[in-house]
Coordinates of N, CA and C in Angstrom, one line a residue:
M27 N -20.8 -22.9 145.1 CA -21.3 -23.4 146.3 C -22.7 -22.6 146.5
V28 N -23.4 -23.4 147.1 CA -24.9 -23.0 147.4 C -24.8 -22.1 148.7
A29 N -25.0 -20.8 148.6 CA -25.1 -19.9 149.8 C -26.5 -20.4 150.4
V30 N -26.2 -20.4 151.6 CA -27.3 -20.6 152.8 C -27.5 -19.4 153.6
E31 N -28.8 -19.0 153.5 CA -29.2 -18.0 154.7 C -30.0 -18.7 155.6
V32 N -29.6 -18.8 156.9 CA -30.4 -19.3 157.8 C -31.1 -18.3 158.4
D33 N -32.2 -18.6 159.2 CA -33.0 -17.7 159.9 C -33.7 -18.4 161.1
N34 N -33.5 -18.3 162.2 CA -34.0 -19.4 163.3 C -34.9 -18.3 164.3
R35 N -36.3 -18.5 163.9 CA -37.3 -17.6 164.7 C -38.1 -18.5 165.5
S36 N -37.6 -19.7 165.9 CA -38.4 -20.9 166.3 C -38.5 -20.8 167.9
G37 N -37.5 -20.1 168.5 CA -37.2 -20.2 169.8 C -36.5 -21.5 170.4
V38 N -36.2 -22.3 169.5 CA -35.3 -23.6 169.8 C -34.1 -23.6 169.2
E39 N -33.2 -24.1 169.9 CA -31.7 -24.1 169.4 C -31.8 -25.2 168.3
I40 N -30.9 -24.7 167.2 CA -30.8 -25.6 166.0 C -29.5 -26.0 165.5
E41 N -29.1 -27.0 165.0 CA -27.9 -27.4 164.6 C -27.7 -26.8 163.3
E42 N -27.4 -25.5 163.2 CA -27.4 -24.8 161.9 C -26.5 -25.1 160.9
D43 N -25.2 -25.5 161.5 CA -24.0 -26.1 160.6 C -24.2 -27.4 159.9
E44 N -25.0 -28.2 160.8 CA -25.1 -29.5 160.2 C -26.4 -29.4 159.1
A45 N -27.5 -28.5 159.5 CA -28.5 -28.4 158.6 C -28.0 -27.8 157.2
V46 N -27.0 -26.9 157.1 CA -26.4 -26.1 156.2 C -25.5 -27.4 155.3
A47 N -24.8 -28.2 156.0 CA -24.1 -29.1 155.3 C -24.8 -30.1 154.7
L48 N -26.1 -30.5 155.4 CA -27.0 -31.5 154.7 C -27.6 -30.9 153.5
A49 N -28.0 -29.8 153.6 CA -28.8 -28.9 152.4 C -27.7 -28.9 151.2
R50 N -26.6 -28.5 151.5 CA -25.6 -28.5 150.4 C -25.2 -29.7 149.7
T51 N -25.3 -30.6 150.4 CA -24.9 -32.3 150.1 C -26.1 -32.7 149.2
V52 N -27.2 -32.7 149.8 CA -28.1 -33.0 149.1 C -28.6 -32.3 147.7
L53 N -28.3 -31.0 147.6 CA -28.4 -30.2 146.5 C -27.3 -30.6 145.6
A54 N -26.2 -30.9 146.0 CA -25.1 -31.4 145.0 C -25.5 -32.6 144.3
E55 N -26.1 -33.3 145.1 CA -26.6 -34.8 144.6 C -27.5 -34.6 143.7
E56 N -28.3 -33.7 143.7 CA -29.3 -33.4 142.7 C -28.9 -32.4 141.4
G57 N -27.4 -32.1 141.6 CA -26.9 -31.6 140.4 C -26.8 -29.8 140.8
V58 N -27.3 -29.5 141.8 CA -27.3 -28.1 142.1 C -26.2 -27.5 143.0
E59 N -24.9 -27.1 142.5 CA -23.9 -26.7 143.2 C -23.5 -25.2 143.4
D60 N -24.6 -24.6 142.7 CA -24.3 -23.1 142.9 C -25.8 -22.5 143.0
G61 N -26.0 -21.5 143.9 CA -27.2 -20.9 143.9 C -27.5 -20.2 145.5
E62 N -28.6 -19.8 145.8 CA -29.1 -19.4 147.0 C -30.2 -19.9 147.6
L63 N -30.3 -20.4 148.8 CA -31.2 -21.1 149.5 C -31.4 -20.4 150.9
G64 N -32.7 -20.2 151.3 CA -33.2 -19.9 152.6 C -33.7 -20.8 153.5
L65 N -33.1 -21.3 154.7 CA -33.6 -22.1 155.6 C -34.2 -21.4 156.6
H66 N -35.3 -21.7 156.9 CA -36.3 -20.9 157.9 C -36.5 -22.0 159.1
F67 N -36.4 -21.6 160.4 CA -37.0 -22.4 161.4 C -37.8 -21.7 162.2
V68 N -39.2 -22.0 162.2 CA -40.2 -21.3 162.7 C -40.9 -22.0 163.9
A69 N -41.8 -21.2 164.8 CA -42.6 -21.8 165.6 C -43.9 -22.5 165.2
P70 N -44.5 -23.2 165.9 CA -45.9 -23.9 165.4 C -46.8 -23.0 164.9
D71 N -46.9 -21.8 165.5 CA -48.0 -20.9 165.2 C -47.7 -20.2 163.6
E72 N -46.6 -20.0 163.7 CA -46.0 -19.3 162.2 C -46.1 -20.5 161.2
I73 N -45.9 -21.7 161.3 CA -45.9 -22.5 160.1 C -47.3 -22.8 159.8
R74 N -48.0 -23.1 160.9 CA -49.7 -23.2 160.6 C -50.1 -22.0 159.9
A75 N -49.9 -20.8 160.4 CA -50.4 -19.4 159.4 C -49.9 -19.5 158.0
L76 N -48.6 -20.2 157.6 CA -48.0 -20.1 156.6 C -48.8 -21.2 155.8
K77 N -49.1 -22.3 156.4 CA -49.9 -23.4 155.6 C -51.2 -23.2 155.2
R78 N -51.9 -22.2 156.4 CA -53.1 -21.9 156.1 C -53.2 -20.6 154.8
E79 N -52.3 -19.8 154.8 CA -52.1 -18.7 153.8 C -51.8 -19.2 152.5
H80 N -51.1 -20.2 152.4 CA -50.4 -20.6 151.1 C -51.1 -21.8 150.4
L81 N -51.8 -22.6 151.4 CA -52.2 -24.0 151.1 C -53.6 -24.4 151.2
G82 N -54.1 -23.2 152.3 CA -55.6 -23.3 152.6 C -56.0 -24.4 153.7
V83 N -54.9 -24.9 154.4 CA -54.9 -25.9 155.2 C -54.7 -25.4 156.6
D84 N -55.5 -25.5 157.8 CA -55.4 -24.8 158.6 C -54.8 -25.9 159.9
E85 N -53.5 -26.1 159.8 CA -52.9 -27.2 160.6 C -51.4 -26.9 160.7
V86 N -50.9 -27.5 161.5 CA -49.3 -27.5 162.0 C -48.7 -28.5 160.9
T87 N -47.7 -28.2 160.5 CA -47.1 -29.2 159.7 C -45.5 -29.2 159.8
D88 N -44.6 -30.1 159.4 CA -43.0 -30.1 159.8 C -42.3 -29.4 158.6
V89 N -42.7 -29.3 157.5 CA -41.9 -28.6 156.5 C -42.8 -27.9 155.5
L90 N -42.7 -26.7 155.0 CA -43.1 -26.2 153.8 C -42.0 -25.6 152.9
S91 N -42.2 -25.7 151.8 CA -41.2 -25.3 150.6 C -41.8 -24.3 149.8
F92 N -41.0 -23.0 149.3 CA -41.3 -22.1 148.5 C -40.5 -21.9 147.5
P93 N -40.4 -22.8 146.5 CA -39.6 -22.8 145.3 C -39.5 -21.4 144.3
I94 N -38.5 -21.3 143.9 CA -38.5 -20.1 143.1 C -37.8 -20.6 141.6
D95 N -36.5 -20.8 141.4 CA -36.1 -21.2 140.0 C -36.5 -22.8 139.8
A96 N -36.4 -23.5 140.8 CA -36.4 -25.1 140.6 C -35.2 -25.5 139.6
R97 N -35.4 -26.0 138.4 CA -34.6 -26.4 137.5 C -34.8 -25.6 136.2
D98 N -35.5 -24.4 136.3 CA -35.5 -23.7 135.1 C -34.4 -23.0 134.5
P99 N -34.4 -23.2 133.3 CA -32.9 -22.3 132.5 C -33.0 -20.8 133.2
L100 N -31.5 -20.5 133.3 CA -31.2 -19.4 133.8 C -30.2 -18.4 132.8
E101 N -30.4 -17.1 132.8 CA -29.7 -16.3 131.8 C -28.1 -16.5 132.5
P102 N -27.2 -16.6 131.7 CA -25.8 -16.7 132.1 C -25.3 -15.7 132.9
G103 N -24.7 -16.2 134.0 CA -24.2 -15.1 135.3 C -25.3 -14.9 136.2
L104 N -26.6 -15.4 136.2 CA -27.5 -15.2 137.2 C -27.4 -16.2 138.3
P105 N -27.4 -16.0 139.5 CA -27.4 -17.2 140.4 C -28.7 -17.8 140.6
R106 N -28.9 -19.1 141.0 CA -30.0 -19.8 141.0 C -30.6 -19.6 142.3
Q107 N -31.8 -19.2 142.2 CA -32.7 -18.8 143.3 C -33.5 -20.0 143.7
L108 N -33.0 -20.8 144.7 CA -33.7 -22.0 145.0 C -35.1 -21.9 145.7
G109 N -34.9 -20.8 146.5 CA -36.3 -20.5 147.4 C -36.0 -20.7 148.8
D110 N -37.1 -21.1 149.3 CA -37.0 -21.2 151.1 C -37.6 -22.5 151.4
A111 N -36.8 -23.2 152.4 CA -37.6 -24.4 153.3 C -37.7 -23.8 154.5
V112 N -39.0 -24.0 155.0 CA -39.3 -23.7 156.2 C -39.6 -24.7 157.1
L113 N -39.0 -24.9 158.3 CA -39.1 -26.3 159.2 C -39.7 -25.8 160.5
C114 N -40.2 -26.5 161.3 CA -40.9 -26.3 162.6 C -40.2 -27.4 163.4
P115 N -39.1 -26.9 164.3 CA -38.4 -27.8 165.0 C -39.4 -28.5 166.2
Q116 N -40.4 -27.7 166.6 CA -41.2 -28.1 167.6 C -42.3 -29.7 167.2
V117 N -42.3 -29.4 165.8 CA -42.9 -30.4 165.0 C -41.9 -31.7 164.6
V118 N -40.8 -31.5 164.2 CA -39.9 -32.3 163.7 C -39.0 -33.2 164.9
G119 N -38.7 -32.1 165.7 CA -37.8 -32.5 167.0 C -36.6 -33.0 166.4
E120 N -35.7 -34.1 167.1 CA -34.6 -34.4 166.6 C -34.4 -35.0 165.2
A121 N -35.7 -35.6 164.5 CA -35.8 -36.0 163.2 C -36.2 -35.0 162.4
W122 N -35.0 -34.1 162.1 CA -35.4 -32.9 161.3 C -34.7 -33.1 159.8
R123 N -33.8 -34.1 159.8 CA -33.1 -34.3 158.5 C -34.1 -34.8 157.4
A124 N -34.9 -35.8 157.8 CA -36.0 -36.2 156.6 C -36.9 -35.1 156.2
P125 N -37.4 -34.3 157.1 CA -38.4 -33.1 156.6 C -37.5 -32.2 155.9
L126 N -36.2 -32.0 156.2 CA -35.4 -31.0 155.3 C -35.1 -31.4 154.0
V127 N -34.7 -32.6 153.8 CA -34.4 -33.4 152.7 C -35.7 -33.2 151.7
H128 N -36.9 -33.7 152.3 CA -38.0 -33.4 151.6 C -38.5 -32.0 151.1
G129 N -38.3 -31.0 152.1 CA -38.4 -29.7 151.8 C -37.4 -29.4 150.4
L130 N -36.1 -29.8 150.5 CA -35.1 -29.5 149.7 C -35.6 -30.2 148.1
L131 N -36.1 -31.0 148.4 CA -36.5 -31.8 147.0 C -37.7 -31.3 146.4
H132 N -38.4 -30.7 147.1 CA -39.7 -29.7 146.4 C -38.8 -28.6 145.9
L133 N -38.0 -28.1 146.5 CA -37.3 -26.8 145.8 C -36.6 -27.0 144.3
V134 N -36.3 -28.3 144.2 CA -35.5 -28.8 142.9 C -36.6 -29.2 142.0
G135 N -37.8 -29.1 142.3 CA -38.8 -29.6 141.4 C -39.6 -30.9 141.4
Y136 N -39.4 -31.6 142.5 CA -39.9 -33.0 142.6 C -41.3 -32.7 143.4
D137 N -42.3 -33.4 142.9 CA -43.7 -33.5 143.6 C -43.6 -34.7 144.4
H138 N -44.8 -34.8 145.2 CA -45.0 -36.1 145.8 C -45.2 -37.3 144.9
G139 N -44.7 -38.4 145.1 CA -44.5 -39.5 144.2 C -43.4 -40.4 144.3
A140 N -43.4 -41.4 143.3 CA -42.2 -42.3 143.3 C -40.9 -42.0 143.1
A141 N -40.7 -40.7 142.3 CA -39.5 -40.1 142.0 C -39.0 -39.5 143.3
M142 N -39.8 -38.6 144.0 CA -39.5 -38.2 145.4 C -39.3 -39.2 146.3
D143 N -40.1 -40.3 146.6 CA -39.8 -41.5 147.5 C -38.6 -41.9 147.3
E144 N -38.1 -42.2 146.0 CA -36.7 -42.9 145.6 C -35.6 -42.1 146.3
R145 N -35.8 -40.4 145.8 CA -34.6 -39.6 146.4 C -34.8 -39.5 147.8
E146 N -35.7 -39.5 148.5 CA -35.8 -39.5 150.0 C -35.3 -40.8 150.6
A147 N -35.4 -42.0 150.1 CA -34.9 -43.0 150.7 C -33.4 -43.0 150.7
R148 N -32.7 -42.4 149.7 CA -31.3 -42.3 149.8 C -30.7 -41.8 151.0
W149 N -31.6 -40.7 151.5 CA -31.2 -39.9 152.7 C -31.9 -40.5 154.1
S150 N -32.6 -41.6 154.0 CA -33.0 -41.9 155.3 C -32.0 -42.7 156.2
D151 N -32.1 -42.5 157.5 CA -31.1 -43.0 158.6 C -30.9 -44.5 158.5

């Protein structure tokens, strides 16, 4: 099972159990059933600072992904370190599911394009 660590620094109440369940389901569909994932919910100022620091763009965004292992081969016995998905509830509001899926797909190695669009379409409401 994917171990999910949730960190909510956004100041907004989050449906944590639902977010964890969705993350595990999406990852299982992508063939990842074991590993470690961080889900972070942050305020607009923090996600803006992260985007500026890591992407050189000074604007608020819905989700950022910081992958570690993606689908790289691992030594036997080592847990897969998926990385972190960082969402801003004040930007996504009630429509948090699609940005979470988008962020998770980045963590398992997808870049923007047709393959990611196809995967995201599976999860659209």
